[in-house]
Amino acid sequence: LKTSAVARINSAADDVEALRVKLLGKKGELTALLKGMKDVAPEERKAVGAIGNDVRQTITSLLAAKKAAQDAEKLNEQLAAETIDVTLPGSTPTIGQPHVLQQIIDEIEQHFLGLGFKIIDDTVDSPEVETDEYNFERENLPKDHPARDMQDTFYITPEILLRTQTSPVQSRALEKHDFSKGPLKMIAPGKVYRRDTDDATHSHQFHQVEGMVVGENITMADLKGTLLSIMQELFGEKHQIRMRPSYFPFTEPSVEVDVSWNEVTPDMSPEDIEWIEVLGAGMTHPNVLRMDGIDPDKYSAFAFGLGPDRFAMLKYGVDDIRQFYLNDVRFLSQFERKG
Ligand code: PHE
């Protein structure tokens, strides 16, 4: 039995446990042999018993060694199968970037921060869901004012609406401003809404950056200088601006501002300059200052409202405003953030 057991254990392919039961179990081969002890002569029993024990020990330790060898082999196989080659190049994760409109707004913000303006962009001081009072009445547009037609409005209730312009932020900022600490110089970027049918040049939601300076002796020259500086920041040093008379209920005088599309050089004749309209601005109407609790005899102010969407279209030659709102990565990834 010992010889045959050794051979069987050595050649056992896998099930060591089954073999153990077969050899040493209650109904196993060794047990059956030892049962024959009763037929052995009493003086020989001791020797036969010793042989039996020896066989049992040999089989037990051989089985244990076989099991250990098999386990080690299995582990090696598993390790080999699961090897990771750390020297293989990894896949590069795609890195995101701010939306092109956000990039332009960031650029505008940085410029005005440099001029000492503060940025009002939190949802408390610049809510998109506004009251009729702030969006229109405090901007010198009473209920029956015909100029309300200029801005088709999404009303939520007769008194609450989606703001059609960032101009209501002027009043909200003025209410909180402490003039003992100096003039108010602020910009307020944000989303605005108008009940337009979307097409290549209209979107029911777009962006504006409102600007306002309120202080003593603020003049139209300050307005022009400020606008020239931001236009040259966005379009380049060689571009000029021009102001044309316009109308807004909240500014008097009001202007529309054009920027030269081509670069202007000193030897150029005026007819060679190509102008494009970029924003509305003006000297704040005394009524607006009065409604905000400011004495128009003591303080004067200018304000402007510019459109980042339009800037982005001009700057990058985008011919459909809807592209900005489709969130198509193939479109957006063209505008790599500079710097
Ligand atoms: N709020 C105006 C608009 O949306 C723009 C503007 C702002 C004009 C401030 C003058 C002064 O058309």
CSV table of C-alpha atoms and ligand atoms in Angstrom, one decimal:
chain,number,residue,atom,x,y,z
A,1,LEU,CA,0.0,0.0,0.0
A,2,LYS,CA,2.8,2.4,0.9
A,3,THR,CA,4.5,2.1,-2.5
A,4,SER,CA,1.3,2.4,-4.5
A,5,ALA,CA,0.1,5.4,-2.3
A,6,VAL,CA,3.4,7.2,-2.9
A,7,ALA,CA,3.1,6.8,-6.6
A,8,ARG,CA,-0.5,7.9,-6.6
A,9,ILE,CA,0.2,11.0,-4.5
A,10,ASN,CA,3.1,12.0,-6.8
A,11,SER,CA,1.1,11.7,-9.9
A,12,ALA,CA,-2.1,13.2,-8.4
A,13,ALA,CA,-3.2,15.9,-10.8
A,14,ASP,CA,-5.3,18.0,-8.4
A,15,ASP,CA,-7.7,16.6,-5.9
A,16,VAL,CA,-5.4,15.9,-3.0
A,17,GLU,CA,-8.3,16.0,-0.5
A,18,ALA,CA,-10.2,13.2,-2.4
A,19,LEU,CA,-7.1,11.1,-2.4
A,20,ARG,CA,-6.6,11.6,1.4
A,21,VAL,CA,-10.2,10.4,2.0
A,22,LYS,CA,-9.6,7.4,-0.2
A,23,LEU,CA,-6.3,6.4,1.6
A,24,LEU,CA,-6.8,7.5,5.2
A,25,GLY,CA,-10.6,8.1,5.6
A,26,LYS,CA,-12.9,5.9,7.7
A,27,LYS,CA,-13.6,3.7,4.8
A,28,GLY,CA,-10.2,4.2,3.3
A,29,GLU,CA,-7.6,1.6,2.2
A,30,LEU,CA,-5.3,1.9,5.3
A,31,THR,CA,-8.3,1.8,7.7
A,32,ALA,CA,-9.5,-1.4,5.9
A,33,LEU,CA,-6.0,-3.0,6.3
A,34,LEU,CA,-5.7,-2.1,9.9
A,35,LYS,CA,-9.1,-3.7,10.6
A,36,GLY,CA,-7.4,-6.9,9.7
A,37,MET,CA,-5.3,-6.5,12.9
A,38,LYS,CA,-7.6,-8.8,14.8
A,39,ASP,CA,-6.5,-11.7,12.6
A,40,VAL,CA,-2.8,-11.0,13.4
A,41,ALA,CA,-1.1,-13.1,16.0
A,42,PRO,CA,-0.9,-11.1,19.4
A,43,GLU,CA,2.9,-11.2,19.4
A,44,GLU,CA,3.1,-9.7,16.0
A,45,ARG,CA,0.4,-6.9,16.5
A,46,LYS,CA,2.9,-4.4,17.9
A,47,ALA,CA,5.2,-4.6,14.9
A,48,VAL,CA,2.3,-4.6,12.4
A,49,GLY,CA,0.8,-1.6,14.3
A,50,ALA,CA,4.1,0.3,14.0
A,51,ILE,CA,4.2,-0.4,10.3
A,52,GLY,CA,0.6,0.9,10.0
A,53,ASN,CA,1.5,4.1,11.8
A,54,ASP,CA,4.6,4.6,9.7
A,55,VAL,CA,2.5,4.2,6.5
A,56,ARG,CA,-0.1,6.7,7.8
A,57,GLN,CA,2.6,9.3,8.7
A,58,THR,CA,4.3,8.9,5.3
A,59,ILE,CA,1.1,9.3,3.5
A,60,THR,CA,0.0,12.3,5.6
A,61,SER,CA,3.2,14.2,5.1
A,62,LEU,CA,3.4,13.4,1.4
A,63,LEU,CA,-0.2,14.6,0.9
A,64,ALA,CA,0.6,17.9,2.8
A,65,ALA,CA,3.7,18.5,0.7
A,66,LYS,CA,1.8,17.7,-2.5
A,67,LYS,CA,-1.0,20.2,-1.5
A,68,ALA,CA,1.6,22.9,-0.7
A,69,ALA,CA,3.3,22.4,-4.1
A,70,GLN,CA,0.0,22.6,-5.9
A,71,ASP,CA,-1.1,25.7,-4.1
A,72,ALA,CA,2.3,27.4,-4.9
A,73,GLU,CA,1.9,26.5,-8.5
A,74,LYS,CA,-1.6,27.9,-8.7
A,75,LEU,CA,-0.5,31.1,-7.1
A,76,ASN,CA,2.4,31.5,-9.6
A,77,GLU,CA,0.0,30.9,-12.5
A,78,GLN,CA,-2.4,33.5,-11.1
A,79,LEU,CA,0.4,36.0,-10.6
A,80,ALA,CA,1.7,35.4,-14.1
A,81,ALA,CA,-1.7,35.9,-15.6
A,82,GLU,CA,-2.4,39.2,-13.7
A,83,THR,CA,1.0,40.9,-14.3
A,84,ILE,CA,0.7,44.6,-15.1
A,85,ASP,CA,3.4,46.1,-17.2
A,86,VAL,CA,4.1,49.4,-15.5
A,87,THR,CA,6.4,50.4,-18.4
A,88,LEU,CA,3.5,50.6,-20.9
A,89,PRO,CA,2.5,54.2,-21.7
A,90,GLY,CA,-0.9,55.2,-20.1
A,91,SER,CA,-3.8,56.8,-21.8
A,92,THR,CA,-3.8,60.6,-21.4
A,93,PRO,CA,-6.9,62.0,-19.7
A,94,THR,CA,-8.5,64.9,-21.6
A,95,ILE,CA,-8.0,68.2,-19.9
A,96,GLY,CA,-11.0,70.6,-19.8
A,97,GLN,CA,-10.9,74.3,-20.2
A,98,PRO,CA,-13.2,77.2,-19.5
A,99,HIS,CA,-15.9,77.8,-22.1
A,100,VAL,CA,-14.9,80.4,-24.7
A,101,LEU,CA,-17.5,82.9,-23.3
A,102,GLN,CA,-16.1,82.4,-19.8
A,103,GLN,CA,-12.6,83.1,-21.2
A,104,ILE,CA,-13.7,86.4,-22.6
A,105,ILE,CA,-15.5,87.3,-19.4
A,106,ASP,CA,-12.4,86.4,-17.4
A,107,GLU,CA,-10.3,88.7,-19.7
A,108,ILE,CA,-12.7,91.6,-19.2
A,109,GLU,CA,-12.8,91.0,-15.4
A,110,GLN,CA,-9.0,91.0,-15.2
A,111,HIS,CA,-8.8,94.2,-17.2
A,112,PHE,CA,-11.3,96.1,-15.0
A,113,LEU,CA,-9.7,94.7,-11.8
A,114,GLY,CA,-6.6,96.4,-13.0
A,115,LEU,CA,-8.5,99.7,-13.3
A,116,GLY,CA,-9.6,99.4,-9.7
A,117,PHE,CA,-13.2,98.2,-10.4
A,118,LYS,CA,-14.9,95.7,-8.2
A,119,ILE,CA,-16.7,92.7,-9.7
A,120,ILE,CA,-20.3,92.0,-8.7
A,121,ASP,CA,-21.0,88.4,-9.7
A,122,ASP,CA,-22.6,86.7,-6.8
A,123,THR,CA,-26.2,85.6,-7.1
A,124,VAL,CA,-27.3,87.7,-4.1
A,125,ASP,CA,-26.3,91.1,-5.6
A,126,SER,CA,-26.9,90.1,-9.2
A,127,PRO,CA,-30.0,87.8,-9.4
A,128,GLU,CA,-31.2,86.5,-12.8
A,129,VAL,CA,-34.8,86.3,-11.6
A,130,GLU,CA,-35.5,90.0,-11.0
A,131,THR,CA,-38.4,92.3,-10.1
A,132,ASP,CA,-40.0,94.5,-12.7
A,133,GLU,CA,-39.0,97.4,-10.3
A,134,TYR,CA,-35.3,96.8,-10.6
A,135,ASN,CA,-35.2,95.6,-14.2
A,136,PHE,CA,-37.4,98.5,-15.6
A,137,GLU,CA,-38.8,101.1,-13.2
A,138,ARG,CA,-35.5,101.9,-11.4
A,139,GLU,CA,-33.9,102.1,-14.9
A,140,ASN,CA,-36.3,104.9,-15.7
A,141,LEU,CA,-38.7,102.7,-17.6
A,142,PRO,CA,-42.2,103.1,-16.0
A,143,LYS,CA,-44.9,100.5,-16.8
A,144,ASP,CA,-46.3,102.3,-19.9
A,145,HIS,CA,-42.9,103.3,-21.3
A,146,PRO,CA,-42.7,102.5,-25.0
A,147,ALA,CA,-39.0,101.6,-24.8
A,148,ARG,CA,-40.0,98.5,-22.9
A,149,ASP,CA,-40.8,97.0,-26.3
A,150,MET,CA,-37.0,97.1,-27.1
A,151,GLN,CA,-36.6,94.2,-24.7
A,152,ASP,CA,-39.1,91.4,-25.1
A,153,THR,CA,-39.5,90.0,-21.6
A,154,PHE,CA,-40.1,86.6,-20.0
A,155,TYR,CA,-42.5,87.4,-17.2
A,156,ILE,CA,-42.9,84.9,-14.4
A,157,THR,CA,-45.6,86.9,-12.6
A,158,PRO,CA,-46.7,90.5,-13.5
A,159,GLU,CA,-44.0,91.7,-11.1
A,160,ILE,CA,-41.3,89.1,-11.4
A,161,LEU,CA,-39.3,88.4,-14.6
A,162,LEU,CA,-36.1,87.0,-16.0
A,163,ARG,CA,-33.8,90.1,-16.3
A,164,THR,CA,-33.5,91.4,-19.8
A,165,GLN,CA,-30.3,93.3,-19.0
A,166,THR,CA,-27.6,93.5,-16.3
A,167,SER,CA,-28.6,97.1,-15.7
A,168,PRO,CA,-30.6,96.3,-12.5
A,169,VAL,CA,-27.3,95.4,-10.9
A,170,GLN,CA,-26.4,99.1,-11.0
A,171,SER,CA,-29.2,99.9,-8.5
A,172,ARG,CA,-28.4,96.9,-6.3
A,173,ALA,CA,-24.7,97.9,-6.1
A,174,LEU,CA,-25.5,101.6,-5.5
A,175,GLU,CA,-27.8,100.7,-2.6
A,176,LYS,CA,-24.9,99.0,-0.8
A,177,HIS,CA,-22.2,101.5,-1.7
A,178,ASP,CA,-20.6,103.7,1.0
A,179,PHE,CA,-19.6,106.9,-0.7
A,180,SER,CA,-17.4,108.0,2.2
A,181,LYS,CA,-15.0,105.3,0.9
A,182,GLY,CA,-14.8,106.8,-2.5
A,183,PRO,CA,-16.6,106.5,-5.9
A,184,LEU,CA,-18.4,103.3,-7.0
A,185,LYS,CA,-16.5,101.5,-9.8
A,186,MET,CA,-18.1,98.2,-10.7
A,187,ILE,CA,-18.7,95.7,-13.4
A,188,ALA,CA,-21.3,92.9,-13.3
A,189,PRO,CA,-21.1,90.0,-15.7
A,190,GLY,CA,-24.1,87.8,-16.0
A,191,LYS,CA,-26.8,86.0,-18.0
A,192,VAL,CA,-29.8,87.9,-19.4
A,193,TYR,CA,-32.9,86.6,-21.1
A,194,ARG,CA,-35.1,87.9,-23.9
A,195,ARG,CA,-38.2,86.5,-25.6
A,196,ASP,CA,-36.5,86.2,-29.0
A,197,THR,CA,-36.8,83.4,-31.4
A,198,ASP,CA,-33.4,81.7,-31.6
A,199,ASP,CA,-31.5,82.2,-34.9
A,200,ALA,CA,-27.9,82.9,-36.0
A,201,THR,CA,-27.8,86.2,-34.2
A,202,HIS,CA,-30.4,85.9,-31.5
A,203,SER,CA,-30.4,83.7,-28.4
A,204,HIS,CA,-33.2,83.8,-25.7
A,205,GLN,CA,-30.3,83.7,-23.2
A,206,PHE,CA,-27.1,85.5,-23.6
A,207,HIS,CA,-24.5,87.4,-21.6
A,208,GLN,CA,-23.8,91.0,-20.7
A,209,VAL,CA,-21.2,92.8,-18.7
A,210,GLU,CA,-22.6,95.9,-17.0
A,211,GLY,CA,-20.2,98.6,-16.0
A,212,MET,CA,-20.8,101.7,-13.9
A,213,VAL,CA,-18.8,104.5,-12.3
A,214,VAL,CA,-20.5,106.9,-9.9
A,215,GLY,CA,-18.6,109.7,-8.2
A,216,GLU,CA,-17.9,113.4,-8.3
A,217,ASN,CA,-17.1,115.0,-11.7
A,218,ILE,CA,-17.4,111.8,-13.7
A,219,THR,CA,-17.6,112.9,-17.4
A,220,MET,CA,-18.1,111.5,-20.8
A,221,ALA,CA,-14.3,111.6,-21.3
A,222,ASP,CA,-14.0,109.1,-18.5
A,223,LEU,CA,-16.5,106.9,-20.2
A,224,LYS,CA,-14.6,107.1,-23.5
A,225,GLY,CA,-11.2,106.4,-21.9
A,226,THR,CA,-12.6,103.4,-20.1
A,227,LEU,CA,-14.2,101.9,-23.2
A,228,LEU,CA,-11.2,102.6,-25.3
A,229,SER,CA,-9.0,100.7,-22.8
A,230,ILE,CA,-11.2,97.6,-22.7
A,231,MET,CA,-11.6,97.6,-26.5
A,232,GLN,CA,-7.8,97.8,-27.0
A,233,GLU,CA,-7.4,95.0,-24.5
A,234,LEU,CA,-9.8,92.8,-26.4
A,235,PHE,CA,-9.0,93.7,-30.0
A,236,GLY,CA,-5.5,95.1,-29.8
A,237,GLU,CA,-3.7,98.4,-29.3
A,238,LYS,CA,-4.2,99.7,-32.9
A,239,HIS,CA,-8.0,99.6,-32.8
A,240,GLN,CA,-10.0,102.8,-32.2
A,241,ILE,CA,-13.5,103.5,-31.0
A,242,ARG,CA,-16.2,105.9,-32.0
A,243,MET,CA,-19.3,107.0,-30.3
A,244,ARG,CA,-22.6,107.6,-32.1
A,245,PRO,CA,-25.7,109.2,-30.4
A,246,SER,CA,-28.3,106.7,-29.4
A,247,TYR,CA,-31.1,106.3,-26.9
A,248,PHE,CA,-31.5,104.4,-23.7
A,249,PRO,CA,-34.0,105.5,-21.1
A,250,PHE,CA,-31.5,105.2,-18.3
A,251,THR,CA,-28.7,107.3,-19.8
A,252,GLU,CA,-28.6,110.9,-21.2
A,253,PRO,CA,-26.8,111.4,-23.4
A,254,SER,CA,-26.7,107.8,-24.7
A,255,VAL,CA,-24.2,106.5,-27.2
A,256,GLU,CA,-23.6,103.4,-29.2
A,257,VAL,CA,-20.0,102.5,-29.5
A,258,ASP,CA,-18.2,101.1,-32.6
A,259,VAL,CA,-14.8,99.6,-32.7
A,260,SER,CA,-12.6,99.7,-35.8
A,261,TRP,CA,-12.5,96.3,-37.3
A,262,ASN,CA,-9.2,96.9,-39.0
A,263,GLU,CA,-6.2,98.3,-37.3
A,264,VAL,CA,-5.9,102.1,-37.5
A,265,THR,CA,-2.7,103.8,-38.5
A,266,PRO,CA,-1.9,107.6,-38.4
A,267,ASP,CA,-1.7,107.9,-42.2
A,268,MET,CA,-5.1,106.2,-42.8
A,269,SER,CA,-8.0,108.3,-44.2
A,270,PRO,CA,-11.2,108.0,-42.1
A,271,GLU,CA,-13.1,106.3,-45.0
A,272,ASP,CA,-10.7,103.4,-44.8
A,273,ILE,CA,-11.8,102.5,-41.3
A,274,GLU,CA,-14.4,99.8,-41.0
A,275,TRP,CA,-16.6,100.3,-37.9
A,276,ILE,CA,-18.6,97.6,-36.1
A,277,GLU,CA,-21.1,98.3,-33.3
A,278,VAL,CA,-20.2,96.6,-30.0
A,279,LEU,CA,-22.0,98.2,-27.1
A,280,GLY,CA,-24.4,100.7,-25.5
A,281,ALA,CA,-23.4,103.3,-23.0
A,282,GLY,CA,-24.1,106.8,-21.7
A,283,MET,CA,-24.1,109.2,-18.8
A,284,THR,CA,-26.5,107.9,-16.2
A,285,HIS,CA,-29.9,109.7,-16.2
A,286,PRO,CA,-30.5,111.9,-13.1
A,287,ASN,CA,-33.8,110.1,-12.5
A,288,VAL,CA,-31.9,106.8,-12.1
A,289,LEU,CA,-29.5,108.3,-9.6
A,290,ARG,CA,-32.4,109.9,-7.7
A,291,MET,CA,-34.3,106.6,-7.5
A,292,ASP,CA,-31.2,105.0,-6.1
A,293,GLY,CA,-30.9,107.7,-3.4
A,294,ILE,CA,-28.0,109.6,-5.0
A,295,ASP,CA,-28.0,113.4,-5.4
A,296,PRO,CA,-27.5,114.1,-9.1
A,297,ASP,CA,-26.2,117.6,-8.2
A,298,LYS,CA,-23.4,116.1,-6.2
A,299,TYR,CA,-22.6,113.0,-8.2
A,300,SER,CA,-22.5,112.1,-11.8
A,301,ALA,CA,-22.1,108.6,-13.4
A,302,PHE,CA,-21.6,106.7,-16.6
A,303,ALA,CA,-22.7,103.2,-17.4
A,304,PHE,CA,-22.2,100.7,-20.2
A,305,GLY,CA,-23.4,97.3,-21.2
A,306,LEU,CA,-21.4,95.1,-23.4
A,307,GLY,CA,-22.0,91.6,-24.9
A,308,PRO,CA,-19.4,88.9,-24.5
A,309,ASP,CA,-21.2,86.6,-27.0
A,310,ARG,CA,-20.9,89.3,-29.7
A,311,PHE,CA,-17.3,89.8,-28.9
A,312,ALA,CA,-16.6,86.2,-29.2
A,313,MET,CA,-18.4,86.0,-32.5
A,314,LEU,CA,-16.3,89.0,-33.8
A,315,LYS,CA,-13.1,87.9,-32.4
A,316,TYR,CA,-13.2,84.3,-33.6
A,317,GLY,CA,-15.4,84.7,-36.7
A,318,VAL,CA,-18.2,82.6,-35.3
A,319,ASP,CA,-21.3,83.2,-37.5
A,320,ASP,CA,-24.0,81.5,-35.3
A,321,ILE,CA,-24.5,82.5,-31.7
A,322,ARG,CA,-26.3,79.2,-31.0
A,323,GLN,CA,-22.9,77.4,-31.3
A,324,PHE,CA,-22.0,78.8,-27.9
A,325,TYR,CA,-24.9,77.0,-26.2
A,326,LEU,CA,-24.8,73.6,-27.9
A,327,ASN,CA,-21.8,72.4,-25.8
A,328,ASP,CA,-20.3,70.5,-28.6
A,329,VAL,CA,-16.7,69.7,-27.5
A,330,ARG,CA,-15.5,69.7,-31.1
A,331,PHE,CA,-16.5,73.4,-31.4
A,332,LEU,CA,-15.4,74.4,-27.9
A,333,SER,CA,-12.0,72.8,-27.9
A,334,GLN,CA,-10.9,75.1,-30.7
A,335,PHE,CA,-10.7,78.0,-28.2
A,336,GLU,CA,-7.6,77.2,-26.2
A,337,ARG,CA,-7.2,79.3,-23.2
A,338,LYS,CA,-4.1,81.5,-23.7
A,339,GLY,CA,-1.6,81.9,-20.9
B,1,PHE,N1,-28.8,97.7,-20.8
B,1,PHE,C1,-28.6,98.1,-22.2
B,1,PHE,C2,-29.1,97.0,-23.1
B,1,PHE,O1,-29.3,95.9,-22.7
B,1,PHE,C3,-27.2,98.4,-22.4
B,1,PHE,C4,-26.7,99.6,-21.7
B,1,PHE,C5,-26.2,99.5,-20.4
B,1,PHE,C6,-26.8,100.9,-22.2
B,1,PHE,C7,-25.8,100.6,-19.7
B,1,PHE,C8,-26.4,102.0,-21.6
B,1,PHE,C9,-25.9,101.8,-20.3
B,1,PHE,O2,-29.3,97.2,-24.3
